[in-house]
Amino acid sequence: MIIKNKKNKKPLHSKNWLKNIAPFLIIVLIFLVFSQSTFFKIRILKQNLFFTPSNNFSDEEIQLEIISPIKNAQIFYTLDGSTPTPQSHLYESAKGLLVKNNTIIKAALFKNNKQLSSVVHKNYFINFSSDLPILAINTNPPNLWDNEIGIYVVGNDPNIANFTKQDDSWKRPAHLSYFENNQEIFSRSINIKISGGSSAYFPQKSFNLYFADSEPNNQINYQIFPDRERKIFDSLKISNSGNDWYSTLFRDCLMQELLLNNTDLSTQACRPAVVFLNGDYWGIYNVRERYNRDYFVQNYADYKLESKNIIVSVTHNYLDKKGLPKIKIGKEKDGDSYTELINFVRNNYLIITSNYQKVINKIDVNNFIDYNIAEMFYANYDWPHANYKFWRYKNNIFEETLSPLDGRWRWLIYDTDYGFALDGPKNMNHLVKDDALSLDMFYKLDREEYVFKNLFDNPDFRNKFVSRYFDLLNSAFKEETVIKKIEELSARIDQEIIRHIARWGDQTEGMLTSKEAWYQNIEKLKNFASNRPAYVKNHLIQYFELAGLYEIKINTQGPCVAEVKVNSLTLDANHFPWLGDYPLNKPLALEGLSSKTCNFVSWLSDDLNPESLRKKNLLINPTKNLEITAVFAER
């Protein structure tokens, strides 16, 4: 056959025509095959299995029915967390599936040995309820228990246990379902990794949970911590309570929560929960925030921090050859400004005002003071030679403001579970111990604690430190405040502790064996709260050669009450009458504040100059006990 060209061009034979268009036909064919197979795969994996009953919680055993959307397909399932295959249990619709105990069911649809659906995870809790959130974590058992790849075991490596390996290659895929009040809040794929140092050797181990490793938009969008505003999480930690695992299960949470509304220190939110691992009850854990870049982006959302500019430095086992802290998050050169700070402090007299100002332009001095006071008051035996972490926002400026955008270094409270006399005396004195100020141990002369020691050469810093310490002793660390928080945290897990002890009590020597033993450990916390303030006040008197202490009592008078400031503290109507102890012959600042409905009028006191009592701001230097009344009137 010849095709005639109307424009008198050379005829095009059909054979040549096919040859010319063949490459295009191949491309079209490949496209059609690929698109159809991809469409088919997507369509297949969108097939869902249906579980009846759908409710995850039941007071009694249930007869489970799994419904397939495709006729003549087979359902295979597992009960141990492993991924179903055609070699798994075959679901028989005529019999159903009897669920008698807490169970994780993973099921998928197959036909001719080909998987037709994604794997469906379903957790059933039989005759089980808890006031705590429930985290059900499921993963293929070899990810936990295999000697080669398992993260929960010692493994075959003769030099280091699998569960202590921290690099990302030891993350394992898993699935998380999160429940509150017997309702599933979210369910999604995650990665897991063992977390912790020495506590990783405990039978109940901590985990890091990673939500956005492979899918950046896979973050959790839920307010997990009711006392915090944060709702977005790219990762979380579930903690076994570290070295407090043997004792109360909330020690670090206690110390961090005491600081939450009383300081500007960064703290990690904490919420107790129950964990199930591949369907097995795994006891009480504390769900915690992690100090990663997402932590600062979310918790300082008003400042719109850019993740790439957040730098976190740590000590502990992360020192470089010079004894300086390594940059944990960021680049090595990001630590240059801190190295320069260390060298400046080491080589200059901070009693000179201009030198002192250069230092406080590089560090948030109020944050630094609160951080050291907290660690000292807590008698943290595992600090400062370890568990020392700080951060800054890199923006090429250093200036003294109250904003994290100012580029200054700030310190982070974490891993305080050796505090509150867990493994040390309740009269521990960091002011004279071979730590913070006396830097003879742990290579201190080449370490960041040198900043703390030399700052005490400056009288302004010394006075600020002493004043703030007494403010916190009269507020966050006051006996009744601490004991109230201890009782609040212990009440959260009181109903769950018996099950937890039954699960872990016989696993290792020294572990809790009864609820009574747990109560005894809580009493030790309360005993510390009652006795520690007196020890610390005596330490301060001796080290700073104070003349002694006086008691101030503040009352209010009038038909309404606004607020009163005492140094750095702001006292509202719920605080009065208020008692506090302060050093004799040291300045104390008082200020009467007005509100929209209540005006401050004056002060009343028999111990002060009547002329001064008309001022709302007082700066006094008491030489004996003082009683003073703030007078208010309605607007």
XYZ file of C-alpha atoms in Angstrom:
635
model
C 0.000 0.000 0.000
C 1.207 3.481 -0.941
C 0.062 6.658 0.732
C 0.070 9.531 -1.722
C 1.301 12.863 -0.564
C -0.961 15.694 -1.711
C 2.016 18.076 -1.767
C 3.928 15.795 -4.152
C 6.376 14.754 -1.490
C 8.034 11.354 -1.579
C 5.534 8.605 -0.689
C 5.744 7.257 2.841
C 5.601 3.465 2.989
C 3.689 1.950 5.943
C 6.730 -0.028 7.034
C 8.793 3.111 7.461
C 5.880 4.876 9.088
C 5.654 2.242 11.836
C 9.367 2.359 12.314
C 9.273 6.102 12.784
C 6.509 6.141 15.375
C 7.622 3.004 17.275
C 9.571 4.924 19.971
C 6.502 7.012 20.674
C 4.310 3.936 20.928
C 6.707 2.379 23.429
C 6.653 5.510 25.602
C 2.847 5.605 25.528
C 2.669 1.900 26.362
C 5.053 2.262 29.318
C 3.058 5.214 30.589
C -0.219 3.324 30.365
C 1.165 0.236 32.084
C 2.780 2.256 34.850
C -0.233 4.459 35.457
C -2.623 1.531 35.454
C -0.456 -0.523 37.813
C 0.045 2.447 40.108
C -3.659 3.184 40.056
C -4.380 -0.468 40.724
C -1.919 -0.527 43.610
C -3.361 2.628 45.136
C -6.909 1.353 44.656
C -6.028 -1.993 46.198
C -4.283 -0.512 49.223
C -7.282 1.704 49.843
C -9.400 -1.385 50.459
C -10.261 -1.427 54.138
C -11.065 -4.215 56.519
C -13.904 -3.591 58.941
C -13.891 -4.789 62.543
C -17.059 -5.495 64.520
C -17.345 -4.429 67.291
C -15.361 -1.306 66.476
C -15.042 -0.107 70.071
C -11.551 -0.801 71.459
C -12.697 -1.372 75.044
C -14.987 -4.057 76.456
C -15.868 -5.260 79.945
C -15.976 -8.844 78.737
C -14.601 -11.082 76.007
C -15.834 -10.302 72.513
C -16.615 -12.288 69.385
C -14.761 -10.336 66.724
C -15.871 -10.254 63.105
C -13.549 -8.972 60.373
C -15.375 -7.979 57.204
C -13.734 -7.971 53.773
C -14.837 -5.562 51.008
C -13.712 -8.067 48.344
C -15.377 -11.412 47.780
C -13.279 -14.567 47.683
C -10.314 -12.768 49.265
C -8.621 -14.106 52.373
C -7.871 -12.285 55.609
C -4.669 -13.149 57.425
C -3.940 -11.787 60.887
C -1.378 -11.831 63.717
C -1.670 -11.392 67.477
C 1.984 -10.727 68.377
C 2.643 -7.432 66.590
C 4.155 -9.019 63.486
C 3.072 -8.028 59.989
C 0.494 -10.452 58.516
C 1.446 -12.571 55.511
C -0.194 -15.579 53.816
C 1.700 -17.679 56.361
C -0.074 -15.990 59.289
C -3.370 -17.022 60.917
C -6.202 -17.367 58.408
C -9.375 -15.649 59.525
C -12.433 -17.888 59.142
C -15.581 -15.812 58.887
C -17.781 -18.715 59.955
C -16.014 -18.927 63.305
C -15.064 -15.314 63.905
C -12.339 -14.565 66.419
C -12.788 -14.798 70.188
C -10.845 -12.058 72.003
C -10.453 -12.829 75.705
C -7.495 -10.643 76.713
C -5.814 -7.368 75.829
C -4.824 -7.961 72.221
C -3.254 -6.270 69.225
C -4.665 -7.598 65.960
C -2.892 -6.799 62.718
C -4.769 -7.954 59.637
C -4.508 -7.619 55.866
C -6.431 -8.812 52.822
C -4.843 -11.234 50.348
C -5.842 -12.968 47.131
C -3.644 -15.460 45.332
C -0.864 -14.563 47.786
C -1.023 -10.909 46.728
C -1.758 -8.266 49.359
C -4.905 -6.314 48.513
C -5.060 -3.943 51.469
C -2.859 -2.039 53.827
C -2.243 -3.577 57.247
C -4.950 -2.644 59.732
C -4.022 -2.307 63.417
C -6.703 -2.858 66.020
C -6.145 -2.826 69.770
C -8.687 -4.463 72.063
C -8.643 -3.948 75.818
C -10.700 -6.509 77.715
C -11.832 -5.655 81.228
C -9.124 -2.989 81.363
C -9.514 0.685 82.106
C -7.221 3.414 83.341
C -7.520 7.070 84.250
C -4.273 7.598 82.354
C -3.791 7.898 78.599
C -2.917 4.602 76.913
C -0.204 4.279 74.275
C -0.336 1.029 72.314
C 2.940 0.479 70.437
C 3.167 -2.336 67.929
C 6.190 -3.470 65.952
C 7.500 -6.657 64.395
C 8.925 -8.694 67.312
C 12.417 -9.019 65.748
C 12.671 -5.214 65.944
C 12.702 -5.686 69.711
C 14.043 -9.141 70.482
C 16.302 -10.271 67.656
C 19.971 -10.393 68.683
C 21.089 -8.786 65.436
C 18.531 -6.031 64.915
C 16.520 -5.969 68.160
C 16.711 -2.703 70.105
C 15.491 -4.097 73.441
C 18.179 -6.769 73.917
C 21.892 -6.987 74.684
C 22.529 -8.523 71.271
C 25.591 -10.153 69.760
C 27.967 -7.181 69.878
C 30.569 -8.024 72.569
C 31.456 -4.355 73.086
C 28.141 -2.570 73.440
C 24.561 -3.588 74.099
C 22.014 -3.071 71.358
C 19.805 -0.999 73.660
C 22.570 1.568 74.252
C 23.190 2.262 70.561
C 21.961 5.758 69.812
C 22.532 6.450 66.105
C 19.588 6.660 63.736
C 20.284 3.241 62.245
C 18.794 1.831 65.463
C 15.398 3.337 64.847
C 12.748 0.745 64.088
C 9.357 1.100 62.343
C 6.322 0.760 64.564
C 2.709 1.803 64.923
C 1.231 3.939 67.699
C -2.387 4.178 68.830
C -3.122 6.810 71.483
C -6.205 6.596 73.728
C -7.803 8.885 76.289
C -11.008 8.144 78.187
C -11.423 4.877 76.248
C -11.406 6.725 72.925
C -8.765 6.447 70.216
C -7.385 9.943 69.613
C -4.924 9.134 66.839
C -3.256 6.144 65.218
C -0.265 6.259 62.885
C 3.044 4.822 61.766
C 6.104 5.962 63.711
C 9.726 5.060 64.343
C 10.961 4.041 67.795
C 14.367 3.967 69.458
C 15.537 3.103 72.968
C 16.397 6.180 75.039
C 18.443 6.682 78.174
C 21.900 6.040 79.578
C 22.196 3.804 82.610
C 18.409 3.474 82.779
C 18.469 1.666 79.413
C 19.725 -1.361 81.357
C 16.462 -1.550 83.304
C 13.898 -4.187 82.261
C 11.405 -1.427 81.490
C 13.173 0.832 79.001
C 12.445 4.331 77.738
C 11.608 5.009 74.091
C 11.838 7.958 71.753
C 8.851 8.127 69.397
C 9.440 9.774 66.007
C 6.400 10.880 64.011
C 7.864 12.875 61.127
C 10.992 10.943 60.115
C 9.847 9.876 56.664
C 6.753 12.058 56.389
C 7.394 15.690 57.420
C 3.655 16.366 57.642
C 3.068 13.367 59.882
C 3.386 15.453 63.051
C 0.958 14.915 65.898
C -1.600 17.700 66.107
C -3.083 17.223 69.554
C -2.714 18.892 72.966
C -1.139 15.950 74.748
C -0.193 18.018 77.806
C -3.271 19.816 79.187
C -1.166 22.340 81.134
C 0.721 23.456 78.010
C -0.449 25.284 74.903
C 1.659 23.247 72.499
C -0.247 21.018 70.058
C 2.289 20.106 67.344
C 4.849 17.342 67.975
C 7.329 15.724 65.626
C 8.583 13.423 68.386
C 8.055 12.531 72.039
C 9.783 10.489 74.696
C 8.135 7.934 76.923
C 10.330 7.722 79.995
C 10.662 4.987 82.593
C 11.554 7.807 85.048
C 15.266 7.159 84.697
C 17.126 6.419 87.895
C 13.918 7.102 89.815
C 12.439 3.916 88.295
C 13.076 2.164 91.614
C 11.440 4.885 93.687
C 8.490 7.154 92.803
C 8.234 7.244 88.973
C 7.763 11.034 88.901
C 10.882 12.599 90.462
C 12.115 14.518 87.407
C 8.557 15.554 86.538
C 8.210 16.995 90.038
C 11.340 19.114 89.805
C 10.492 20.421 86.353
C 6.873 21.235 87.196
C 7.919 23.204 90.292
C 9.712 25.583 87.925
C 6.981 25.870 85.312
C 5.083 28.900 86.619
C 7.779 30.256 88.909
C 10.677 30.775 86.490
C 11.286 31.387 82.794
C 13.358 28.219 82.489
C 12.600 25.842 79.654
C 11.151 22.622 81.025
C 9.901 19.394 79.498
C 6.196 18.757 79.858
C 5.294 15.531 81.608
C 2.190 13.362 81.641
C 1.959 9.826 83.038
C 0.501 7.180 80.764
C 0.109 3.431 80.413
C 1.980 1.673 77.621
C 1.142 -1.592 75.870
C 3.917 -3.142 73.787
C 2.681 -5.593 71.163
C -0.431 -6.148 73.250
C 1.413 -6.715 76.542
C 0.964 -4.390 79.506
C 4.271 -2.499 79.863
C 3.475 -0.343 82.862
C 3.566 3.352 83.735
C 5.609 5.712 81.592
C 5.965 9.483 81.595
C 5.216 11.062 78.229
C 7.780 13.843 77.851
C 8.739 16.585 75.449
C 12.164 16.282 73.841
C 14.688 19.123 73.614
C 14.977 19.213 69.831
C 14.530 22.056 67.378
C 10.803 21.440 67.149
C 10.554 21.976 70.928
C 11.801 25.563 70.621
C 9.864 26.337 67.441
C 6.597 25.219 69.056
C 7.086 26.473 72.621
C 8.328 29.862 71.427
C 5.823 30.073 68.593
C 5.159 33.784 69.188
C 8.756 34.539 68.190
C 8.569 32.575 64.918
C 11.957 30.917 65.388
C 13.565 29.361 62.330
C 14.529 25.777 63.031
C 17.917 26.020 61.296
C 19.071 28.781 63.668
C 18.460 26.853 66.894
C 21.629 25.577 68.585
C 21.710 23.157 71.514
C 24.952 22.288 73.294
C 25.431 19.534 75.845
C 27.995 18.182 78.236
C 28.001 14.842 80.066
C 29.652 12.309 77.753
C 29.823 14.794 74.895
C 32.927 16.849 75.743
C 35.447 17.614 73.043
C 39.217 17.316 73.482
C 39.428 20.749 75.108
C 36.837 19.854 77.720
C 34.295 22.193 76.171
C 30.744 21.110 75.410
C 29.935 19.747 72.008
C 27.209 21.098 69.799
C 24.450 18.490 69.818
C 22.106 20.373 67.509
C 23.804 22.654 65.000
C 27.268 22.903 63.477
C 30.583 22.648 65.307
C 31.425 26.290 64.618
C 28.154 27.311 66.293
C 29.936 26.753 69.599
C 32.634 29.333 68.854
C 30.759 32.102 70.658
C 30.584 29.979 73.795
C 34.274 29.094 73.581
C 35.031 32.812 73.286
C 32.875 33.431 76.355
C 34.755 30.801 78.375
C 38.098 32.303 77.386
C 36.941 35.819 78.206
C 35.683 34.791 81.640
C 38.895 32.905 82.351
C 41.161 35.818 81.408
C 39.294 38.888 82.673
C 38.183 40.243 86.034
C 34.410 40.275 86.179
C 34.421 42.673 89.091
C 34.974 45.307 86.397
C 31.549 46.482 85.277
C 32.349 46.611 81.565
C 33.653 43.032 81.617
C 30.600 41.849 83.529
C 28.359 43.566 80.988
C 30.096 41.738 78.129
C 29.313 38.428 79.814
C 25.655 39.140 80.477
C 25.310 40.251 76.865
C 26.234 36.663 75.946
C 24.136 34.802 78.528
C 20.663 35.358 79.946
C 21.867 36.008 83.477
C 18.427 35.619 85.081
C 17.989 32.274 83.364
C 21.504 31.238 84.397
C 20.838 32.124 88.032
C 17.512 30.281 88.150
C 19.073 27.237 86.511
C 21.885 26.989 89.055
C 19.590 27.692 91.999
C 17.226 24.920 90.921
C 19.982 22.329 90.509
C 21.500 23.314 93.855
C 18.242 23.283 95.777
C 17.360 19.901 94.305
C 20.715 18.551 95.562
C 21.178 16.936 92.174
C 23.990 14.478 92.741
C 24.448 13.956 88.994
C 25.265 17.609 88.219
C 27.098 19.764 87.111
C 29.655 17.269 85.837
C 26.795 15.775 83.816
C 23.331 16.671 82.541
C 24.339 20.190 81.573
C 22.559 21.528 78.503
C 22.025 24.992 77.033
C 20.806 26.637 73.836
C 20.673 29.856 71.853
C 19.032 31.244 68.743
C 21.652 32.151 66.148
C 20.939 35.535 64.600
C 24.365 37.225 64.626
C 23.484 39.533 67.480
C 23.934 39.433 71.222
C 21.960 41.858 73.306
C 20.274 41.901 76.687
C 16.522 41.480 76.224
C 13.837 39.138 77.490
C 13.386 37.567 74.067
C 14.989 34.312 72.862
C 15.706 36.216 69.653
C 18.483 38.111 71.440
C 21.050 35.411 70.656
C 22.084 34.803 74.272
C 22.759 31.381 75.755
C 20.065 29.920 77.992
C 20.098 26.798 80.143
C 17.777 23.789 80.088
C 16.539 21.755 83.033
C 16.617 18.040 82.301
C 17.456 14.650 83.755
C 17.238 15.657 87.419
C 16.167 12.222 88.635
C 19.160 12.026 90.998
C 17.785 15.086 92.803
C 15.682 15.261 95.959
C 18.241 13.042 97.730
C 17.758 9.973 95.537
C 21.429 9.080 95.855
C 22.841 11.837 98.024
C 22.239 13.597 101.346
C 19.418 16.093 101.695
C 21.907 18.535 103.236
C 24.157 18.511 100.132
C 25.866 21.879 99.718
C 26.886 22.629 96.140
C 28.348 25.932 97.324
C 31.268 24.146 98.991
C 31.076 20.725 97.365
C 33.657 20.003 94.648
C 31.203 21.188 92.068
C 29.816 24.479 90.813
C 31.979 26.979 92.765
C 34.927 24.867 93.893
C 36.134 23.581 90.558
C 38.754 20.968 91.381
C 37.052 17.884 89.978
C 35.820 16.702 86.582
C 38.299 18.918 84.646
C 36.390 21.931 85.898
C 38.970 24.558 84.937
C 38.297 23.742 81.291
C 34.569 23.491 81.711
C 31.631 25.846 81.492
C 31.087 25.918 85.266
C 34.036 28.324 85.268
C 31.561 30.972 84.151
C 29.557 30.443 87.319
C 32.572 30.638 89.620
C 33.974 33.844 88.146
C 30.626 35.604 88.011
C 30.629 35.534 91.792
C 33.526 37.978 91.724
C 31.000 40.600 90.693
C 28.963 42.029 93.613
C 25.922 42.727 91.428
C 25.767 39.086 90.425
C 26.278 37.896 94.011
C 23.463 40.104 95.290
C 21.176 39.101 92.436
C 21.890 35.415 93.076
C 21.236 35.640 96.833
C 18.082 37.723 96.393
C 16.648 35.390 93.773
C 17.510 32.282 95.800
C 15.466 33.587 98.729
C 12.633 34.562 96.388
C 12.445 30.962 95.155
C 12.780 29.573 98.682
C 9.738 31.680 99.551
C 7.722 30.546 96.520
C 8.508 27.570 94.256
C 10.561 25.764 96.912
C 8.369 26.564 99.901
C 7.540 23.441 101.899
C 3.780 23.562 101.417
C 4.154 24.322 97.693
C 6.442 21.357 97.096
C 4.381 18.937 99.184
C 1.206 19.974 97.359
C 2.897 19.226 94.028
C 4.183 15.855 95.317
C 0.653 14.879 96.326
C -0.727 16.027 92.973
C 1.762 13.955 90.969
C 1.463 10.863 93.143
C -2.346 11.017 92.882
C -2.094 10.823 89.089
C -0.671 7.299 89.184
C -2.014 6.062 92.526
C -4.696 3.882 90.916
C -2.242 2.419 88.389
C 0.775 1.704 90.579
C -0.379 -1.752 91.741
C -0.578 -3.051 88.161
C 2.810 -1.514 87.422
C 4.397 -3.193 90.449
C 2.807 -6.506 89.504
C 4.409 -6.187 86.069
C 7.919 -5.146 87.120
C 8.271 -5.731 90.855
C 10.084 -9.060 90.582
C 12.240 -8.127 87.581
C 15.262 -6.682 89.358
C 16.676 -6.194 92.835
C 15.578 -3.002 94.547
C 12.485 -2.506 92.398
C 9.208 -1.525 94.031
C 7.522 -4.598 95.465
C 4.439 -3.064 97.080
C 2.309 0.042 97.120
C 3.389 0.590 100.720
C 7.019 0.788 99.590
C 5.982 3.361 96.989
C 4.238 5.411 99.672
C 7.411 5.292 101.772
C 9.409 6.704 98.873
C 6.880 9.502 98.476
C 7.284 10.305 102.166
C 11.014 10.659 101.549
C 10.245 13.311 98.940
C 8.051 15.143 101.435
C 10.755 14.857 104.074
C 13.209 16.463 101.668
C 10.700 19.241 100.949
C 10.341 19.902 104.685
C 14.033 19.869 105.574
C 15.865 21.132 102.514
C 14.966 24.860 102.887
C 16.576 25.098 106.333
C 19.765 23.430 105.099
C 19.971 25.737 102.086
C 19.379 28.889 104.130
C 22.214 27.870 106.419
C 24.462 27.239 103.387
C 23.703 30.724 102.073
C 24.327 32.360 105.442
C 27.695 30.657 105.785
C 28.968 31.038 102.235
C 27.899 34.657 101.734
C 28.561 35.633 105.381
C 25.044 36.921 105.904
C 24.129 38.507 109.240
C 21.122 36.234 109.629
C 17.511 36.154 108.508
C 14.342 38.021 109.355
C 10.716 37.119 108.693
C 8.463 39.435 106.759
C 4.687 39.158 106.982
C 2.548 40.912 104.385
C -1.166 41.501 105.010
C -3.795 43.289 102.952
C -6.559 45.677 103.956
C -9.551 47.034 102.085
C -12.646 45.883 100.171
C -10.527 44.466 97.333
C -7.055 43.075 96.736
C -4.818 43.513 93.698
C -1.191 42.342 93.733
C 2.021 42.979 95.630
C 5.531 42.524 94.274
C 8.324 41.301 96.548
C 11.627 41.473 94.684
C 11.008 39.220 91.658
C 7.805 37.669 93.056
C 4.273 38.783 92.241
C 1.731 37.833 94.917
C -1.984 37.777 94.118
C -4.953 37.691 96.492
C -4.575 33.956 97.108
C -1.196 34.419 98.810
C -2.162 36.646 101.741
C -1.264 36.742 104.528
C 2.195 35.944 103.174
C 5.322 34.967 105.098
C 8.884 34.933 103.833
C 12.461 34.803 105.118
C 15.136 37.198 103.825
C 18.704 38.206 104.787
C 19.152 40.936 107.365
C 20.560 44.250 106.152
C 19.970 43.367 102.510
C 17.728 45.442 100.218
C 14.184 44.193 99.742
C 11.979 45.737 97.050
C 8.220 46.031 97.616
C 5.661 47.374 95.172
C 1.907 47.778 95.488
C 0.112 47.140 92.196
C -3.292 48.306 90.997
C -5.753 46.476 88.776
C -8.713 47.535 86.646
C -11.039 47.307 89.641
C -8.737 47.805 92.611
C -6.288 50.604 93.459
C -3.251 50.373 95.688
C -3.502 53.177 98.294
C -0.597 52.928 100.747
C 1.381 50.773 103.164
C 0.838 50.371 106.891
C 3.681 49.386 109.240
C 4.894 50.345 112.697
C 8.434 49.424 111.713
C 8.970 51.826 108.806
C 9.145 55.577 108.259
C 5.542 56.869 107.897
C 6.568 59.195 105.062
C 7.789 56.317 102.927
C 4.566 54.343 103.377
C 2.734 56.617 100.925
C 4.867 55.395 98.043
C 3.865 52.336 96.096
C 7.547 51.384 95.680
C 9.631 50.697 98.768
C 13.278 49.657 99.071
C 13.902 48.580 102.641
C 16.786 47.052 104.620
C 15.153 45.396 107.642
C 17.234 44.620 110.714
C 14.499 42.608 112.439
C 11.209 40.857 111.753
C 8.804 43.033 109.812
C 5.030 43.155 109.399
C 3.530 45.351 106.709
C 0.043 45.792 105.239
C -0.889 46.778 101.700
C -4.025 48.943 101.641
C -6.331 48.742 98.613
C -9.520 50.551 97.586
C -12.071 49.928 94.851
C -11.876 52.132 91.784
